[in-house]
């Protein structure tokens, strides 16, 4: 399926989970700028150390860094399959640049899918998230708690909170979303790109079903 789409929504809406499932289902590629940045932080690259301080403060990484990531990706082999943009674009200059890059490659956007979840749920999803440093399993202390506190059920590894999931940082990430990213919906409306709203406040498989139905239409 060669449909490029933007998975849009606040942090904690489920973009990462749903994007990965959709990529798998349709044989598409998922470009998560957050994952690329976290990987750079782990590997200790120059980009990673520049990005880390913004990420830990819940702020956006500068547009030039993000645009470099996206340009490299779209110029690579990835262009042969549909791309699901997860966590990108987040600012108006990023959206304009994406339009330009896709236009050059002659790839019209299938649309923007907005995952809607209310703030109280978002805060629980993010601040409750714990991941295993050893095997990568993910839990949530409110919805999917591990059997023993802070210990992974699968491998007994230690569970940790992502630095940007600390309560104060979560609040800042939501503010940044409302201030800088949410207004992009208007930009896409103005550009006549189809916008689809999906209720992200359901079980993972119910959201997935809604998304698949929408994309197959
Ligand atoms: P995410 O995993 O998408 O929530 O991203 C985690 C963090 O990475 C964000 O809070 C930002 O600091 C940074 N980040 C990811 N994608 C972008 C982007 N498109 N523009 C700016 N910063 C980003």
mmCIF file of C-alpha atoms in Angstrom, residues 51-171:
data_model
loop_
_atom_site.group_PDB
_atom_site.id
_atom_site.type_symbol
_atom_site.label_atom_id
_atom_site.label_comp_id
_atom_site.label_asym_id
_atom_site.label_seq_id
_atom_site.Cartn_x
_atom_site.Cartn_y
_atom_site.Cartn_z
ATOM 1 C CA UNK A 51 18.577 16.744 21.041
ATOM 2 C CA UNK A 52 18.642 15.271 24.542
ATOM 3 C CA UNK A 53 18.369 18.513 26.498
ATOM 4 C CA UNK A 54 15.288 19.591 24.534
ATOM 5 C CA UNK A 55 13.664 16.178 24.886
ATOM 6 C CA UNK A 56 14.254 15.969 28.629
ATOM 7 C CA UNK A 57 12.697 19.398 29.073
ATOM 8 C CA UNK A 58 9.628 18.471 26.995
ATOM 9 C CA UNK A 59 10.553 21.039 24.341
ATOM 10 C CA UNK A 60 10.744 20.528 20.601
ATOM 11 C CA UNK A 61 14.077 19.745 18.987
ATOM 12 C CA UNK A 62 15.009 22.495 16.465
ATOM 13 C CA UNK A 63 13.418 22.182 13.029
ATOM 14 C CA UNK A 64 16.787 21.916 11.185
ATOM 15 C CA UNK A 65 17.655 18.721 13.097
ATOM 16 C CA UNK A 66 14.268 17.154 12.365
ATOM 17 C CA UNK A 67 14.269 18.192 8.730
ATOM 18 C CA UNK A 68 17.692 16.601 8.275
ATOM 19 C CA UNK A 69 16.316 13.293 9.607
ATOM 20 C CA UNK A 70 13.247 13.403 7.352
ATOM 21 C CA UNK A 71 15.168 14.440 4.246
ATOM 22 C CA UNK A 72 17.630 11.550 4.674
ATOM 23 C CA UNK A 73 14.783 9.115 5.217
ATOM 24 C CA UNK A 74 12.695 10.146 2.219
ATOM 25 C CA UNK A 75 15.737 10.184 -0.024
ATOM 26 C CA UNK A 76 16.570 6.618 0.970
ATOM 27 C CA UNK A 77 14.972 3.383 -0.150
ATOM 28 C CA UNK A 78 11.974 4.039 2.070
ATOM 29 C CA UNK A 79 10.284 5.970 -0.699
ATOM 30 C CA UNK A 80 9.126 2.778 -2.399
ATOM 31 C CA UNK A 81 6.558 1.999 0.288
ATOM 32 C CA UNK A 82 3.955 4.202 1.926
ATOM 33 C CA UNK A 83 5.332 6.116 4.896
ATOM 34 C CA UNK A 84 3.494 6.686 8.169
ATOM 35 C CA UNK A 85 4.797 9.875 9.775
ATOM 36 C CA UNK A 86 4.606 9.494 13.554
ATOM 37 C CA UNK A 87 5.481 12.562 15.606
ATOM 38 C CA UNK A 88 6.279 14.622 12.510
ATOM 39 C CA UNK A 89 5.497 17.338 11.476
ATOM 40 C CA UNK A 90 5.144 19.207 14.757
ATOM 41 C CA UNK A 91 5.604 22.810 13.617
ATOM 42 C CA UNK A 92 4.476 24.863 10.643
ATOM 43 C CA UNK A 93 7.959 25.016 9.035
ATOM 44 C CA UNK A 94 8.169 21.207 9.331
ATOM 45 C CA UNK A 95 4.754 20.806 7.676
ATOM 46 C CA UNK A 96 5.695 23.159 4.836
ATOM 47 C CA UNK A 97 8.976 21.369 4.270
ATOM 48 C CA UNK A 98 7.300 17.960 4.248
ATOM 49 C CA UNK A 99 4.867 19.230 1.619
ATOM 50 C CA UNK A 100 7.757 20.433 -0.450
ATOM 51 C CA UNK A 101 9.709 17.163 -0.140
ATOM 52 C CA UNK A 102 6.667 15.027 -0.993
ATOM 53 C CA UNK A 103 5.805 17.339 -3.889
ATOM 54 C CA UNK A 104 9.317 16.926 -5.321
ATOM 55 C CA UNK A 105 8.888 13.154 -5.084
ATOM 56 C CA UNK A 106 5.415 13.393 -6.636
ATOM 57 C CA UNK A 107 3.718 11.778 -3.644
ATOM 58 C CA UNK A 108 0.413 13.376 -2.630
ATOM 59 C CA UNK A 109 -0.505 12.929 1.026
ATOM 60 C CA UNK A 110 -3.289 10.404 1.666
ATOM 61 C CA UNK A 111 -4.286 12.482 4.641
ATOM 62 C CA UNK A 112 -3.835 13.376 8.246
ATOM 63 C CA UNK A 113 -5.284 11.051 10.869
ATOM 64 C CA UNK A 114 -5.885 12.732 14.192
ATOM 65 C CA UNK A 115 -6.011 10.423 17.220
ATOM 66 C CA UNK A 116 -8.167 12.098 19.838
ATOM 67 C CA UNK A 117 -7.687 11.352 23.531
ATOM 68 C CA UNK A 118 -8.569 13.635 26.432
ATOM 69 C CA UNK A 119 -5.883 15.191 28.621
ATOM 70 C CA UNK A 120 -6.575 13.229 31.807
ATOM 71 C CA UNK A 121 -6.091 9.937 29.968
ATOM 72 C CA UNK A 122 -2.954 11.225 28.232
ATOM 73 C CA UNK A 123 -1.358 12.121 31.551
ATOM 74 C CA UNK A 124 -2.062 8.642 32.947
ATOM 75 C CA UNK A 125 -0.764 6.944 29.813
ATOM 76 C CA UNK A 126 2.498 8.889 29.854
ATOM 77 C CA UNK A 127 3.307 9.304 33.530
ATOM 78 C CA UNK A 128 2.235 5.683 34.194
ATOM 79 C CA UNK A 129 4.433 4.226 31.439
ATOM 80 C CA UNK A 130 7.405 2.100 32.571
ATOM 81 C CA UNK A 131 9.768 0.221 30.331
ATOM 82 C CA UNK A 132 12.213 -2.555 30.936
ATOM 83 C CA UNK A 133 15.818 -1.499 30.424
ATOM 84 C CA UNK A 134 16.789 -5.097 29.642
ATOM 85 C CA UNK A 135 14.166 -6.443 27.194
ATOM 86 C CA UNK A 136 12.189 -3.325 26.195
ATOM 87 C CA UNK A 137 8.775 -4.592 27.463
ATOM 88 C CA UNK A 138 6.398 -1.713 28.218
ATOM 89 C CA UNK A 139 3.929 -1.512 31.150
ATOM 90 C CA UNK A 140 1.608 1.063 32.611
ATOM 91 C CA UNK A 141 1.175 1.314 36.367
ATOM 92 C CA UNK A 142 -2.506 2.273 35.918
ATOM 93 C CA UNK A 143 -3.579 0.005 33.078
ATOM 94 C CA UNK A 144 -1.080 -2.846 32.710
ATOM 95 C CA UNK A 145 0.948 -2.987 35.922
ATOM 96 C CA UNK A 146 3.787 -5.488 36.269
ATOM 97 C CA UNK A 147 3.222 -8.243 38.854
ATOM 98 C CA UNK A 148 5.943 -6.811 41.122
ATOM 99 C CA UNK A 149 6.514 -3.086 41.359
ATOM 100 C CA UNK A 150 9.266 -1.873 38.994
ATOM 101 C CA UNK A 151 10.271 -5.402 37.956
ATOM 102 C CA UNK A 152 9.723 -6.774 34.436
ATOM 103 C CA UNK A 153 7.365 -9.804 34.319
ATOM 104 C CA UNK A 154 9.250 -11.316 31.374
ATOM 105 C CA UNK A 155 12.912 -10.955 32.340
ATOM 106 C CA UNK A 156 12.979 -9.498 35.913
ATOM 107 C CA UNK A 157 14.861 -6.479 34.561
ATOM 108 C CA UNK A 158 14.411 -3.061 36.222
ATOM 109 C CA UNK A 159 11.528 -0.896 34.988
ATOM 110 C CA UNK A 160 12.217 2.772 34.427
ATOM 111 C CA UNK A 161 10.317 5.922 33.591
ATOM 112 C CA UNK A 162 11.344 7.693 30.356
ATOM 113 C CA UNK A 163 12.911 11.029 31.458
ATOM 114 C CA UNK A 164 10.363 12.956 29.392
ATOM 115 C CA UNK A 165 7.478 11.063 31.046
ATOM 116 C CA UNK A 166 8.165 12.776 34.431
ATOM 117 C CA UNK A 167 4.967 14.610 35.487
ATOM 118 C CA UNK A 168 6.298 18.165 34.951
ATOM 119 C CA UNK A 169 7.749 17.285 31.551
ATOM 120 C CA UNK A 170 4.515 15.584 30.489
ATOM 121 C CA UNK A 171 2.609 18.783 31.294
#
